[in-house]
């Protein structure tokens, strides 16, 4: 069921319920007011008749006439005068057919008081309201006499029947009006949502720059539209990254493939000696090695993005691992004239994936050695810190300009392609380091000053 239909139903039902209750309350108070008025009218007539009988007993015969109510002229009033044995002395014409006389017991229980109004039906089915009362005071001589007075209420009933018919008609009309107004309100309320839906449906991969207009929207929907626009911002950014990434991948794959093709074409252009073919094949092998390294790295990053952490954690002595890495790079450092040292106490331990940890620190050391000239220093250090352990690789190399620093962890981003070995370095090393840190639940920081050197810190939790 649509929201508009639900709102319409809720509105119509609740409004109709309120109207129904209000009408019922009004009807009830009208019925009560009419009844009270009839009772007081009957009591007035009773007093008047009692007065007449007391003042001139011979005028009793006047009561034999069918009296008309003074306040409700269309309601007939009947009177009956009774002796103490409940025998009628005189009565209005037709009264015998309308209302039976009271019993002797009823008169005996009455005493000096007037009875409560009594509702009954005449023999002809007419609703009646009657009262019974003593004519004379307690101290008056002779046996007591009683008056029975009754009023026909058929007119009231007919009025109420007509009134009820009107009320039902008006209520039916109110239901239709409530449903219609509810529908209008729901449609108007839903229009901004429909507009948002239409705007959202228009957005495609090629029109990700489009945004939903938030001006003029109600507060709740404005929040929703802003959240939607924020999501589009993020999607747009991700799309740009993916598209940039695909461009970079294509570009980086094209270079070694072109190199391969060039070397093969040169090799095949004329007949060559076995030595020359060997040299061409070796060069091709080297190029293939670079290609497969690039593809492996890209696969690694792609899997890190989609898979869970997938780590094979084990307790490792971080200082020991750093010393192993130092040993691995020692020869290259000596050749490049760089001083490589490790400063880590043996007490730093953590649950890490050994291979990935070595890969991350290896990438940092490779960078430090690439961007540090001969005579420079590269230092590996480890210590415990508040959030786990900090492993840092610092150098005294060329440093990174501040405008590049925020982007060096992006894939394929190279701060200064003129430096380093542009055939070897593609700009994925730091992206891999960041990905490894995140898979361990940690993060990576970088500080650098142009001409002074760079420090990269891996901050990792001690355990998962
Ligand atoms: N220690 C450093 N000193 C100076 N610049 C650095 C240092 N480490 C990284 N950079 C800069 O950051 C860029 C990104 O580094 P990253 O390791 O991601 O890529 P790369 O070293 O160029 O290539 P790859 O590591 O994929 O072979 C580098 O191109 C370089 O400009
Ligand atoms: Mg690198």
Coordinates of C-alpha atoms and ligand atoms in Angstrom, one line a residue:
X1 CA 0.0 0.0 0.0
X2 CA 1.5 3.4 -1.0
X3 CA 2.4 5.9 1.7
X4 CA 0.0 8.5 0.2
X5 CA -2.9 5.9 0.5
X6 CA -1.9 5.1 4.1
X7 CA -1.8 8.8 5.1
X8 CA -5.1 9.3 3.4
X9 CA -6.7 6.4 5.4
X10 CA -5.1 7.5 8.7
X11 CA -6.3 11.1 8.2
X12 CA -9.8 10.1 7.1
X13 CA -10.3 7.5 9.8
X14 CA -8.9 9.7 12.7
X15 CA -10.8 12.8 11.6
X16 CA -14.0 10.9 11.1
X17 CA -13.6 9.3 14.5
X18 CA -13.2 12.7 16.1
X19 CA -16.3 14.0 14.3
X20 CA -18.2 10.9 15.2
X21 CA -17.4 11.2 18.9
X22 CA -18.2 14.9 18.9
X23 CA -21.5 14.3 17.2
X24 CA -22.4 11.5 19.6
X25 CA -21.7 13.7 22.6
X26 CA -23.8 16.5 21.1
X27 CA -26.6 14.1 20.4
X28 CA -26.5 12.7 23.9
X29 CA -26.6 16.1 25.5
X30 CA -29.6 17.0 23.2
X31 CA -31.5 13.9 24.3
X32 CA -30.7 14.7 27.9
X33 CA -31.8 18.3 27.6
X34 CA -35.1 17.3 25.9
X35 CA -35.8 14.8 28.6
X36 CA -35.0 17.3 31.4
X37 CA -37.2 19.8 29.8
X38 CA -40.1 17.3 29.6
X39 CA -39.6 16.4 33.2
X40 CA -39.7 20.0 34.4
X41 CA -42.7 20.6 32.1
X42 CA -44.5 17.6 33.6
X43 CA -43.6 18.8 37.2
X44 CA -45.0 22.3 36.3
X45 CA -48.2 20.8 35.1
X46 CA -48.5 18.6 38.2
X47 CA -48.1 21.7 40.5
X48 CA -50.6 23.6 38.5
X49 CA -53.2 20.7 38.6
X50 CA -52.6 20.2 42.3
X51 CA -53.2 23.8 42.9
X52 CA -56.5 23.7 41.0
X53 CA -57.8 20.7 42.8
X54 CA -56.8 22.1 46.2
X55 CA -58.4 25.5 45.6
X56 CA -61.7 24.3 44.1
X57 CA -62.4 20.7 44.5
X58 CA -65.5 21.0 42.3
X59 CA -63.3 21.9 39.4
X60 CA -62.0 18.4 39.4
X61 CA -64.2 17.8 36.4
X62 CA -62.1 20.4 34.5
X63 CA -59.3 17.9 34.7
X64 CA -61.4 15.4 32.8
X65 CA -60.3 17.4 29.7
X66 CA -57.3 16.4 27.9
X67 CA -54.7 19.1 28.9
X68 CA -52.2 20.5 26.6
X69 CA -48.7 21.1 27.9
X70 CA -47.9 24.8 28.1
X71 CA -44.3 24.6 27.2
X72 CA -44.6 21.8 24.7
X73 CA -48.0 22.4 23.1
X74 CA -47.8 19.4 20.8
X75 CA -47.3 16.9 23.6
X76 CA -50.6 15.7 25.2
X77 CA -50.9 15.6 29.0
X78 CA -53.1 13.2 30.8
X79 CA -54.2 13.5 34.4
X80 CA -55.8 11.0 36.8
X81 CA -57.1 11.7 40.3
X82 CA -57.1 8.7 42.7
X83 CA -58.4 8.1 46.1
X84 CA -56.3 6.4 48.8
X85 CA -57.4 2.9 47.6
X86 CA -56.0 3.7 44.1
X87 CA -59.5 4.0 42.6
X88 CA -59.7 6.6 39.9
X89 CA -62.0 9.5 40.9
X90 CA -61.7 11.2 37.6
X91 CA -59.3 11.1 34.6
X92 CA -58.5 12.8 31.2
X93 CA -60.4 11.2 28.3
X94 CA -58.4 8.4 26.8
X95 CA -56.1 8.0 29.8
X96 CA -57.5 4.6 30.6
X97 CA -56.2 3.4 27.2
X98 CA -52.9 5.1 27.6
X99 CA -51.7 4.3 31.1
X100 CA -52.8 1.9 33.8
X101 CA -53.6 3.3 37.3
X102 CA -51.0 2.7 40.0
X103 CA -51.5 -0.1 42.5
X104 CA -52.4 0.5 46.2
X105 CA -48.9 -0.6 47.2
X106 CA -47.3 2.0 44.9
X107 CA -49.4 4.7 46.6
X108 CA -48.6 3.4 50.0
X109 CA -44.8 3.5 49.4
X110 CA -45.1 7.0 47.9
X111 CA -45.9 8.7 51.3
X112 CA -45.7 12.5 51.1
X113 CA -43.2 12.6 48.3
X114 CA -43.5 12.9 44.6
X115 CA -42.3 9.8 42.6
X116 CA -39.4 9.8 40.3
X117 CA -40.2 10.4 36.6
X118 CA -41.2 7.0 35.2
X119 CA -40.8 6.1 31.5
X120 CA -43.2 3.7 29.9
X121 CA -45.1 2.9 26.8
X122 CA -48.8 3.4 26.3
X123 CA -50.9 0.5 25.0
X124 CA -50.7 2.1 21.6
X125 CA -46.9 2.0 21.8
X126 CA -46.5 5.8 22.4
X127 CA -43.6 6.6 24.8
X128 CA -44.9 8.2 28.0
X129 CA -43.3 10.1 30.9
X130 CA -45.3 10.0 34.1
X131 CA -45.3 11.2 37.7
X132 CA -47.3 10.3 40.8
X133 CA -47.8 12.7 43.7
X134 CA -50.0 13.4 46.7
X135 CA -52.6 16.1 46.2
X136 CA -53.0 17.3 49.8
X137 CA -50.5 18.1 52.4
X138 CA -49.7 15.6 55.3
X139 CA -51.8 17.5 57.8
X140 CA -54.9 18.0 55.6
X141 CA -58.1 16.3 56.9
X142 CA -59.6 13.3 55.3
X143 CA -58.0 10.4 53.4
X144 CA -55.2 11.4 51.0
X145 CA -55.8 11.8 47.3
X146 CA -53.3 11.2 44.6
X147 CA -52.6 12.6 41.1
X148 CA -51.1 10.7 38.3
X149 CA -49.9 12.8 35.4
X150 CA -48.4 11.5 32.1
X151 CA -47.0 13.2 29.1
X152 CA -46.8 11.8 25.6
X153 CA -43.2 11.9 24.2
X154 CA -43.9 10.7 20.7
X155 CA -43.2 14.1 19.3
X156 CA -39.7 14.1 20.9
X157 CA -39.0 10.7 19.5
X158 CA -40.1 11.7 16.0
X159 CA -37.9 14.7 16.3
X160 CA -34.9 12.6 17.4
X161 CA -35.5 10.1 14.5
X162 CA -35.4 12.9 12.0
X163 CA -32.4 14.4 13.7
X164 CA -30.5 11.0 13.6
X165 CA -31.2 10.7 9.9
X166 CA -29.7 14.2 9.4
X167 CA -26.8 13.3 11.5
X168 CA -26.0 10.1 9.6
X169 CA -26.2 12.0 6.3
X170 CA -23.9 14.7 7.6
X171 CA -21.5 12.1 9.0
X172 CA -21.4 10.2 5.6
X173 CA -20.7 13.5 3.9
X174 CA -18.0 14.3 6.5
X175 CA -16.4 10.9 5.8
X176 CA -16.2 11.7 2.1
X177 CA -14.8 15.2 2.7
X178 CA -12.2 13.8 5.2
X179 CA -11.0 11.2 2.7
X180 CA -10.8 13.8 0.0
X181 CA -9.0 16.4 2.2
X182 CA -6.7 13.6 3.5
X183 CA -5.9 12.6 0.0
X184 CA -5.1 16.2 -0.9
X185 CA -2.8 16.6 2.2
X186 CA -1.1 13.3 1.5
X187 CA -0.4 14.2 -2.1
X188 CA 0.9 17.6 -1.2
X189 CA 3.1 16.2 1.6
X190 CA 4.4 13.4 -0.7
X191 CA 5.2 15.7 -3.7
X192 CA 8.8 16.7 -2.4
X193 CA 9.5 13.0 -1.9
X194 CA 8.3 12.2 -5.4
X195 CA 10.6 15.1 -6.7
X196 CA 13.5 13.6 -4.8
X197 CA 12.7 10.1 -6.3
X198 CA 12.6 11.6 -9.9
X199 CA 15.9 13.5 -9.3
X200 CA 17.5 10.3 -8.0
X201 CA 16.2 8.3 -11.0
X202 CA 17.8 10.8 -13.4
X203 CA 21.3 10.2 -12.0
X204 CA 23.5 7.9 -14.0
X205 CA 27.2 7.2 -13.9
X206 CA 27.7 9.9 -16.5
X207 CA 25.6 12.5 -14.5
X208 CA 27.0 11.9 -11.1
X209 CA 27.7 15.7 -10.8
X210 CA 23.9 16.4 -10.6
X211 CA 22.5 17.1 -7.2
X212 CA 19.0 17.3 -5.6
X213 CA 17.8 20.8 -4.9
X214 CA 17.5 21.1 -1.1
X215 CA 16.1 24.7 -1.1
X216 CA 12.4 24.9 -0.2
X217 CA 12.3 21.3 1.1
X218 CA 10.7 20.6 4.5
X219 CA 13.4 20.2 7.3
X220 CA 13.1 16.3 7.4
X221 CA 13.4 15.9 3.7
X222 CA 16.1 18.5 3.4
X223 CA 18.3 16.3 5.7
X224 CA 17.5 13.3 3.6
X225 CA 18.3 15.2 0.4
X226 CA 21.6 16.5 1.9
X227 CA 22.5 12.9 3.0
X228 CA 21.7 11.7 -0.5
X229 CA 23.8 14.6 -2.1
X230 CA 26.7 13.7 0.3
X231 CA 26.4 10.1 -0.9
X232 CA 26.6 11.3 -4.5
X233 CA 29.7 13.3 -3.6
X234 CA 31.4 10.2 -2.3
X235 CA 30.2 8.1 -5.2
X236 CA 31.4 10.8 -7.6
X237 CA 34.8 10.9 -5.9
X238 CA 35.1 7.1 -5.9
X239 CA 34.1 7.0 -9.6
X240 CA 36.8 9.5 -10.4
X241 CA 39.3 7.5 -8.4
X242 CA 38.4 4.3 -10.1
X243 CA 38.5 5.9 -13.5
X244 CA 41.9 7.6 -12.7
X245 CA 43.1 4.2 -11.4
X246 CA 42.1 2.4 -14.6
X247 CA 43.9 5.1 -16.6
X248 CA 47.0 4.7 -14.5
X249 CA 46.8 0.9 -14.7
X250 CA 46.5 1.1 -18.5
X251 CA 49.3 3.5 -18.7
X252 CA 51.7 1.6 -16.4
X253 CA 51.0 -1.7 -18.3
X254 CA 51.4 -0.1 -21.7
X255 CA 55.0 1.0 -21.0
X256 CA 56.5 -2.4 -20.2
X257 CA 54.4 -4.0 -23.0
X258 CA 55.7 -1.4 -25.5
X259 CA 59.2 -2.0 -24.2
X260 CA 58.8 -5.8 -24.7
X261 CA 57.4 -5.3 -28.2
X262 CA 60.1 -2.9 -29.1
X263 CA 62.8 -5.3 -28.0
X264 CA 61.3 -8.3 -29.7
X265 CA 60.9 -6.3 -33.0
X266 CA 64.5 -5.1 -32.8
X267 CA 65.6 -8.7 -32.1
X268 CA 63.6 -10.0 -35.1
X269 CA 64.5 -7.2 -37.5
X270 CA 67.5 -9.1 -38.8
X271 CA 69.3 -12.4 -38.1
X272 CA 71.4 -12.2 -35.0
X273 CA 74.0 -14.3 -33.2
X274 CA 73.0 -16.5 -30.3
X275 CA 74.6 -14.1 -27.9
X276 CA 72.5 -11.2 -29.2
X277 CA 69.3 -13.3 -28.9
X278 CA 70.2 -14.2 -25.4
X279 CA 70.7 -10.5 -24.5
X280 CA 67.2 -9.7 -26.0
X281 CA 65.6 -12.6 -24.2
X282 CA 67.2 -11.5 -20.9
X283 CA 65.9 -8.0 -21.4
X284 CA 62.4 -9.3 -22.2
X285 CA 62.6 -11.5 -19.1
X286 CA 63.4 -8.5 -17.0
X287 CA 60.5 -6.5 -18.5
X288 CA 58.2 -9.5 -17.9
X289 CA 59.4 -9.6 -14.2
X290 CA 58.4 -5.9 -13.9
X291 CA 55.1 -6.6 -15.5
X292 CA 54.3 -9.5 -13.2
X293 CA 55.4 -7.5 -10.2
X294 CA 53.0 -4.7 -11.2
X295 CA 50.1 -7.1 -11.8
X296 CA 50.8 -8.8 -8.5
X297 CA 50.8 -5.5 -6.6
X298 CA 47.6 -4.4 -8.3
X299 CA 45.9 -7.7 -7.4
X300 CA 47.2 -7.4 -3.8
X301 CA 45.6 -3.9 -3.5
X302 CA 42.4 -5.0 -5.2
X303 CA 42.0 -8.0 -2.8
X304 CA 42.8 -5.8 0.2
X305 CA 39.9 -3.6 -0.8
X306 CA 37.4 -6.3 -1.1
X307 CA 38.4 -9.2 1.2
X308 CA 38.4 -9.1 5.0
X309 CA 41.7 -8.7 6.8
X310 CA 42.8 -12.3 5.8
X311 CA 45.9 -12.1 8.0
X312 CA 48.0 -14.9 9.3
X313 CA 48.9 -13.3 12.6
X314 CA 51.7 -14.6 14.8
X315 CA 53.6 -13.1 17.7
X316 CA 56.7 -11.5 16.3
X317 CA 59.6 -9.7 17.9
X318 CA 59.5 -6.5 15.9
X319 CA 63.2 -5.5 16.6
X320 CA 64.3 -8.9 15.2
X321 CA 62.2 -8.5 12.1
X322 CA 63.7 -5.0 11.5
X323 CA 67.2 -6.4 11.8
X324 CA 66.4 -9.1 9.2
X325 CA 65.2 -6.4 6.9
X326 CA 68.4 -4.4 7.6
X327 CA 70.4 -7.5 6.7
X328 CA 68.5 -7.9 3.4
X329 CA 69.2 -4.2 2.3
X330 CA 72.7 -4.0 3.8
X331 CA 74.6 -4.7 0.6
X332 CA 72.4 -2.3 -1.5
X333 CA 72.8 0.4 1.2
X334 CA 76.6 -0.1 1.2
X335 CA 76.7 0.1 -2.6
X336 CA 74.7 3.3 -2.5
X337 CA 76.9 4.8 0.2
X338 CA 74.0 5.0 2.7
X339 CA 74.3 4.3 6.4
X340 CA 71.5 1.9 7.4
X341 CA 70.8 1.3 11.2
X342 CA 68.2 -0.2 13.5
X343 CA 67.2 1.2 16.9
X344 CA 64.7 -1.2 18.5
X345 CA 64.6 -2.8 21.9
X346 CA 64.1 -6.5 22.0
X347 CA 61.0 -6.0 24.1
X348 CA 58.7 -4.8 21.3
X349 CA 56.3 -7.6 20.4
X350 CA 53.1 -7.7 18.4
X351 CA 50.7 -10.1 16.7
X352 CA 51.3 -9.4 13.0
X353 CA 51.3 -11.1 9.6
X354 CA 55.1 -11.5 9.3
X355 CA 55.2 -11.5 5.4
X356 CA 53.0 -8.4 5.1
X357 CA 54.9 -6.6 7.9
X358 CA 58.2 -7.3 6.1
X359 CA 56.6 -6.1 2.8
X360 CA 55.4 -2.8 4.3
X361 CA 58.7 -2.0 6.1
X362 CA 60.6 -3.2 3.0
X363 CA 58.7 -0.7 0.8
X364 CA 59.5 2.1 3.2
X365 CA 63.2 1.2 3.3
X366 CA 63.3 0.9 -0.5
X367 CA 61.8 4.4 -0.7
X368 CA 64.2 5.8 1.8
X369 CA 67.2 4.4 -0.1
X370 CA 65.8 5.5 -3.5
X371 CA 65.3 9.1 -2.4
X372 CA 68.4 9.5 -0.2
X373 CA 71.7 10.4 -1.8
X374 CA 75.0 8.8 -1.0
X375 CA 76.3 9.8 2.5
X376 CA 72.8 9.9 3.9
X377 CA 71.4 7.9 6.8
X378 CA 68.4 5.6 7.0
X379 CA 67.1 4.6 10.4
X380 CA 64.6 1.9 11.3
X381 CA 63.1 2.1 14.8
X382 CA 60.4 0.5 16.9
X383 CA 58.8 1.3 20.2
X384 CA 55.7 0.7 22.1
X385 CA 53.1 3.5 22.2
X386 CA 49.6 4.2 23.6
X387 CA 47.8 2.6 20.7
X388 CA 50.2 -0.4 20.2
X389 CA 53.6 -0.2 18.5
X390 CA 55.2 2.4 16.3
X391 CA 57.6 1.4 13.6
X392 CA 59.4 4.2 11.9
X393 CA 61.6 4.5 8.8
X394 CA 63.4 7.9 8.6
X395 CA 66.0 9.1 6.2
X396 CA 68.0 12.2 5.5
X397 CA 67.0 12.3 1.8
X398 CA 65.4 14.9 -0.5
X399 CA 62.1 15.1 1.4
X400 CA 58.6 15.7 -0.1
X401 CA 57.1 19.1 -0.8
X402 CA 54.1 19.9 1.4
X403 CA 51.7 20.1 -1.5
X404 CA 52.5 16.4 -2.4
X405 CA 52.5 15.0 1.1
X406 CA 48.7 14.5 1.5
X407 CA 48.6 12.5 -1.8
X408 CA 51.6 10.2 -1.6
X409 CA 49.5 7.3 -0.3
X410 CA 47.3 7.4 -3.3
X411 CA 47.8 4.7 -5.9
X412 CA 50.2 5.7 -8.7
X413 CA 50.9 9.0 -7.1
X414 CA 54.5 10.1 -7.5
X415 CA 55.6 13.3 -6.0
X416 CA 58.6 14.0 -8.3
X417 CA 58.8 11.5 -11.2
X418 CA 62.1 13.0 -12.2
X419 CA 63.6 11.5 -9.0
X420 CA 64.0 7.8 -8.4
X421 CA 63.8 5.3 -11.2
X422 CA 60.7 6.0 -13.3
X423 CA 60.9 2.7 -15.1
X424 CA 61.0 0.8 -11.8
X425 CA 58.9 3.0 -9.5
X426 CA 55.2 3.3 -10.4
X427 CA 53.9 4.9 -7.3
X428 CA 52.3 1.9 -5.6
X429 CA 54.7 1.3 -2.7
X430 CA 53.1 3.7 -0.1
X431 CA 49.6 2.6 -1.2
X432 CA 50.6 -1.0 -0.3
X433 CA 52.0 0.2 3.1
X434 CA 48.8 2.0 3.9
X435 CA 46.7 -1.0 2.9
X436 CA 48.8 -3.3 5.1
X437 CA 48.5 -1.0 8.1
X438 CA 44.8 -0.8 7.7
X439 CA 44.4 -4.5 7.4
X440 CA 46.2 -4.8 10.7
X441 CA 43.7 -2.2 12.2
X442 CA 46.4 0.5 12.3
X443 CA 47.3 3.5 10.2
X444 CA 50.3 5.3 8.7
X445 CA 51.7 8.8 9.2
X446 CA 54.3 10.7 7.3
X447 CA 56.4 13.8 8.1
X448 CA 58.8 15.3 5.6
X449 CA 60.9 18.4 5.0
X450 CA 62.3 19.2 1.6
X451 CA 66.1 18.9 1.7
X452 CA 66.0 17.5 5.3
X453 CA 64.5 14.1 5.0
X454 CA 61.4 12.0 5.6
X455 CA 59.9 9.9 8.4
X456 CA 57.1 7.4 7.8
X457 CA 55.5 5.8 10.9
X458 CA 53.4 2.6 11.0
X459 CA 51.2 2.6 14.0
X460 CA 49.8 -0.9 14.7
X461 CA 47.8 -2.4 17.5
X462 CA 49.7 -5.1 19.5
X463 CA 46.9 -7.7 18.8
X464 CA 43.8 -8.0 16.8
Ligands
LIG1 N1 61.5 8.5 1.7 C1 61.1 9.3 0.7 N2 61.7 10.5 0.4 C2 61.3 11.3 -0.5 N3 60.2 11.0 -1.3 C3 59.5 10.0 -1.0 C4 59.9 9.0 0.0 N4 59.0 8.0 0.0 C5 58.1 8.3 -1.0 N5 58.4 9.4 -1.6 C6 57.6 10.1 -2.7 O1 56.3 9.5 -2.6 C7 56.0 9.0 -3.9 C8 55.2 7.7 -3.7 O2 55.9 6.7 -3.1 P1 55.6 5.2 -3.5 O3 56.5 4.3 -2.7 O4 54.2 5.0 -3.3 O5 55.9 5.1 -5.0 P2 57.3 4.9 -5.7 O6 58.4 4.7 -4.7 O7 57.4 6.1 -6.7 O8 57.0 3.6 -6.6 P3 57.0 2.1 -6.1 O9 57.1 2.1 -4.6 O10 55.6 1.6 -6.5 O11 58.1 1.4 -6.8 C9 57.3 8.7 -4.6 O12 57.2 8.7 -6.0 C10 58.2 9.8 -4.0 O13 58.0 10.9 -4.8
LIG2 MG1 58.2 3.2 -3.3

